[in-house]
Amino acid sequence: MQSFEYYAPTEIIFGKGAEAQTGKAVKKWGGTRVLLVYGGGSARRSGLLERIQKELDDENIFWEELGGVQPNPRLSLAEEGAKKALKIQADFILAVGGGSAIDTAKGIAHGAANPELDLWDIWTEKVELKKSIPVGVVLTISAAGSEMSDSAVLTNEKIGRKKGLSTEFNRVKFAVMNPELTYTLPKYQVTCGIVDIMMHTLDRYFTHSKGNEMTDEIAQGLLSTVIRNGKKAFENQEDYQAMSELMWCGSLSHNGITGLGAEKDFAPHKISHELSAKYDVAHGASLSAVWEAWARYVYMEEPERFAKYARTVWDIREEDPVKAACQGIQATVDYFRSIHMPVSIGELEIGVRPVEELEDMARRATGNDTFTVAKFKELHEKDVLEILKNANH
Ligand code: NZQ
Ligand code: ZN
């Protein structure tokens, strides 16, 4: 087991009607002037936004709102939000929504706390982030795990780059999580979420680090739970039990606990971000579209690790590690198919792409081959291109 430090300080308020505690939670965490950040309208349509506003009114908390966050959220809206937060002297940013609203709220918080710095310079770590404004969350989708993660992802639409920033300042103060709020999700978003939750654990699981029994057991248990309940949620997304399991797994999958003591790989995420940056593909779909090509490209680096995944998560009995590894990869792909998720670039709405576009993405993913992607197998530009080509059918 490698040495690690772990601090995941988010207060979780989980269960039916949990959103009724939002006003009190904002107050508890010091918010008196709030910028309320949300997406394209689902929170307004469901009546949730109005309920949250009333919650804040009941606690005499001043608020203004900023809607219009798009999936694959844009840097420009975070910059606009930071200006608005400064103007209203916000001391708290409250996101109502999923990863996109939350990550925009995190960007706003960093921008507003550091008006003298350029937000993209913060994002690319050209300048060091030393302070931020507290953020809280009312979660409406189980997927990105941003409600407990130390990460936030924005797209700089001017240069076509989607980039994550990891910092302790990205940990939110509280997350209100009522699984019932996810009943209104389009089915495609439920299944994109299932893939993303699996992938946050899988992208940590495939590592050469040894001796991580507890972390491995947590990861395997989480994957089995998501797979089982994902199937149920796919059939009936008003199954409270299944939606609860998905919601809690979503948070645990990306708060660090499923990868403690091991080095972090995240190659499928890094490659899939290029697809989202270029074509605005939904995050979960971009992951399932490249995963098989990535897995088949790298598994021979340590087939025993893939075989362990196959045996513990998919109950595969094959003794030969290479064969077991392949069966585990196939079981994962079959599962994605069973919940109607794309398993190749050609199955995405963008269809099969010309090779020049794949070359461009491979160059971007590796900064013109100046750095490698990932640890399980270090991927150079030529490797990323090969994986994209293998996924392009
Ligand atoms: O915008 P609205 O109208 O709210 O609609 C959203 C959006 O279209 C809709 N939706 C959300 N909750 C709903 C709902 N529709 C009906 N009922 C509800 N209850 O779902 C769509 C997707 O929302 P989004 O916030 O984009 O989803 P998700 O949580 O999957 O977030 C994806 C973003 O998070 C990033 C992704 O890259 C992507 O940009 N990630 C963030 C991470 C982090 N901060 O730690 C880690 C992840 O790996 C990921 O990269
Ligand atoms: Zn993700």
Short mmCIF file of C-alpha atoms in Angstrom, two decimals, residues 209-347:
data_model
loop_
_atom_site.label_atom_id
_atom_site.label_comp_id
_atom_site.label_asym_id
_atom_site.label_seq_id
_atom_site.Cartn_x
_atom_site.Cartn_y
_atom_site.Cartn_z
CA SER A 209 0.04 -0.85 -6.97
CA LYS A 210 -0.02 -3.90 -4.75
CA GLY A 211 -1.36 -4.86 -1.33
CA ASN A 212 -4.47 -2.72 -1.25
CA GLU A 213 -6.90 -5.28 0.13
CA MET A 214 -9.36 -2.91 1.79
CA THR A 215 -9.40 -0.44 -1.09
CA ASP A 216 -9.85 -3.30 -3.58
CA GLU A 217 -12.76 -4.74 -1.59
CA ILE A 218 -14.46 -1.33 -1.45
CA ALA A 219 -13.96 -0.87 -5.19
CA GLN A 220 -15.25 -4.34 -6.07
CA GLY A 221 -18.25 -3.96 -3.74
CA LEU A 222 -19.09 -0.59 -5.21
CA LEU A 223 -18.87 -1.89 -8.78
CA SER A 224 -21.13 -4.87 -8.01
CA THR A 225 -23.64 -2.58 -6.31
CA VAL A 226 -23.75 -0.17 -9.25
CA ILE A 227 -24.05 -2.97 -11.82
CA ARG A 228 -26.91 -4.65 -9.93
CA ASN A 229 -28.83 -1.49 -9.15
CA GLY A 230 -28.05 0.09 -12.51
CA LYS A 231 -30.02 -2.74 -14.13
CA LYS A 232 -32.95 -2.10 -11.79
CA ALA A 233 -32.82 1.66 -12.38
CA PHE A 234 -32.71 1.07 -16.14
CA GLU A 235 -35.95 -0.89 -15.85
CA ASN A 236 -37.66 1.42 -13.36
CA GLN A 237 -36.09 4.73 -12.49
CA GLU A 238 -38.64 5.37 -9.78
CA ASP A 239 -37.24 2.45 -7.80
CA TYR A 240 -36.21 4.40 -4.70
CA GLN A 241 -33.91 1.70 -3.41
CA ALA A 242 -32.01 1.38 -6.69
CA MET A 243 -31.78 5.15 -7.19
CA SER A 244 -30.53 5.53 -3.60
CA GLU A 245 -27.75 3.00 -4.14
CA LEU A 246 -26.71 4.72 -7.36
CA MET A 247 -26.67 8.11 -5.69
CA TRP A 248 -24.52 7.03 -2.77
CA CYS A 249 -22.21 5.01 -5.04
CA GLY A 250 -21.83 8.10 -7.24
CA SER A 251 -20.43 10.07 -4.33
CA LEU A 252 -18.21 7.30 -2.96
CA SER A 253 -16.89 6.39 -6.37
CA HIS A 254 -15.21 9.76 -6.81
CA ASN A 255 -14.43 11.00 -3.30
CA GLY A 256 -11.11 9.17 -3.36
CA ILE A 257 -11.96 6.20 -1.16
CA THR A 258 -12.00 3.62 -3.98
CA GLY A 259 -8.40 4.35 -4.91
CA LEU A 260 -6.57 5.05 -1.65
CA GLY A 261 -3.06 3.70 -1.41
CA ALA A 262 -2.70 3.26 -5.16
CA GLU A 263 -1.55 5.40 -8.05
CA LYS A 264 -4.27 6.90 -10.20
CA ASP A 265 -4.63 6.06 -13.90
CA PHE A 266 -7.70 7.75 -15.41
CA ALA A 267 -6.73 7.10 -19.06
CA PRO A 268 -10.30 6.46 -20.30
CA HIS A 269 -11.39 9.75 -18.70
CA LYS A 270 -8.56 11.70 -20.29
CA ILE A 271 -9.18 10.22 -23.74
CA SER A 272 -12.95 10.64 -23.49
CA HIS A 273 -12.61 14.31 -22.49
CA GLU A 274 -11.18 14.90 -25.97
CA LEU A 275 -14.37 13.51 -27.50
CA SER A 276 -16.53 15.75 -25.32
CA ALA A 277 -14.36 18.81 -26.02
CA LYS A 278 -14.52 18.27 -29.78
CA TYR A 279 -18.09 17.07 -30.27
CA ASP A 280 -19.91 17.97 -27.02
CA VAL A 281 -20.66 14.28 -26.36
CA ALA A 282 -22.29 13.44 -22.99
CA HIS A 283 -19.57 12.48 -20.51
CA GLY A 284 -20.83 8.96 -19.65
CA ALA A 285 -21.33 8.08 -23.33
CA SER A 286 -17.84 9.27 -24.23
CA LEU A 287 -16.48 6.89 -21.58
CA SER A 288 -18.37 3.77 -22.67
CA ALA A 289 -17.42 4.54 -26.30
CA VAL A 290 -13.67 4.27 -25.63
CA TRP A 291 -13.44 1.88 -22.68
CA GLU A 292 -13.28 -1.41 -24.56
CA ALA A 293 -10.62 -0.12 -26.97
CA TRP A 294 -8.57 1.15 -24.02
CA ALA A 295 -8.98 -2.06 -21.99
CA ARG A 296 -8.00 -4.35 -24.87
CA TYR A 297 -4.98 -2.14 -25.61
CA VAL A 298 -3.58 -2.20 -22.08
CA TYR A 299 -4.71 -5.39 -20.29
CA MET A 300 -1.60 -7.40 -21.16
CA GLU A 301 0.43 -5.00 -18.97
CA GLU A 302 -1.00 -7.02 -16.07
CA PRO A 303 -3.70 -9.49 -17.09
CA GLU A 304 -3.91 -10.75 -13.48
CA ARG A 305 -5.35 -7.40 -12.42
CA PHE A 306 -8.06 -7.56 -15.08
CA ALA A 307 -8.64 -11.21 -14.14
CA LYS A 308 -9.18 -10.18 -10.49
CA TYR A 309 -11.79 -7.68 -11.65
CA ALA A 310 -13.45 -10.36 -13.81
CA ARG A 311 -13.58 -12.89 -10.99
CA THR A 312 -14.71 -10.62 -8.17
CA VAL A 313 -17.13 -8.35 -9.99
CA TRP A 314 -18.42 -10.58 -12.80
CA ASP A 315 -18.07 -13.96 -11.08
CA ILE A 316 -15.99 -15.34 -13.93
CA ARG A 317 -14.51 -18.74 -13.01
CA GLU A 318 -11.87 -19.07 -15.74
CA GLU A 319 -8.46 -19.95 -14.24
CA ASP A 320 -6.25 -18.70 -17.03
CA PRO A 321 -5.62 -14.99 -16.25
CA VAL A 322 -5.49 -13.83 -19.86
CA LYS A 323 -8.73 -15.58 -20.75
CA ALA A 324 -10.41 -14.37 -17.54
CA ALA A 325 -9.25 -10.81 -18.25
CA CYS A 326 -10.79 -10.92 -21.73
CA GLN A 327 -14.04 -12.33 -20.37
CA GLY A 328 -14.22 -9.51 -17.80
CA ILE A 329 -13.73 -6.91 -20.50
CA GLN A 330 -16.43 -8.56 -22.60
CA ALA A 331 -18.83 -8.72 -19.62
CA THR A 332 -18.35 -4.97 -19.06
CA VAL A 333 -19.03 -4.20 -22.71
CA ASP A 334 -22.10 -6.46 -22.71
CA TYR A 335 -23.38 -4.66 -19.63
CA PHE A 336 -22.98 -1.25 -21.28
CA ARG A 337 -24.91 -2.59 -24.27
CA SER A 338 -27.64 -3.99 -22.01
CA ILE A 339 -28.34 -0.49 -20.68
CA HIS A 340 -28.19 0.91 -24.23
CA MET A 341 -24.92 2.74 -23.87
CA PRO A 342 -22.66 3.20 -26.92
CA VAL A 343 -19.57 0.98 -26.95
CA SER A 344 -17.76 2.59 -29.88
CA ILE A 345 -17.34 6.03 -31.41
CA GLY A 346 -19.54 4.90 -34.30
CA GLU A 347 -22.37 4.25 -31.85
#
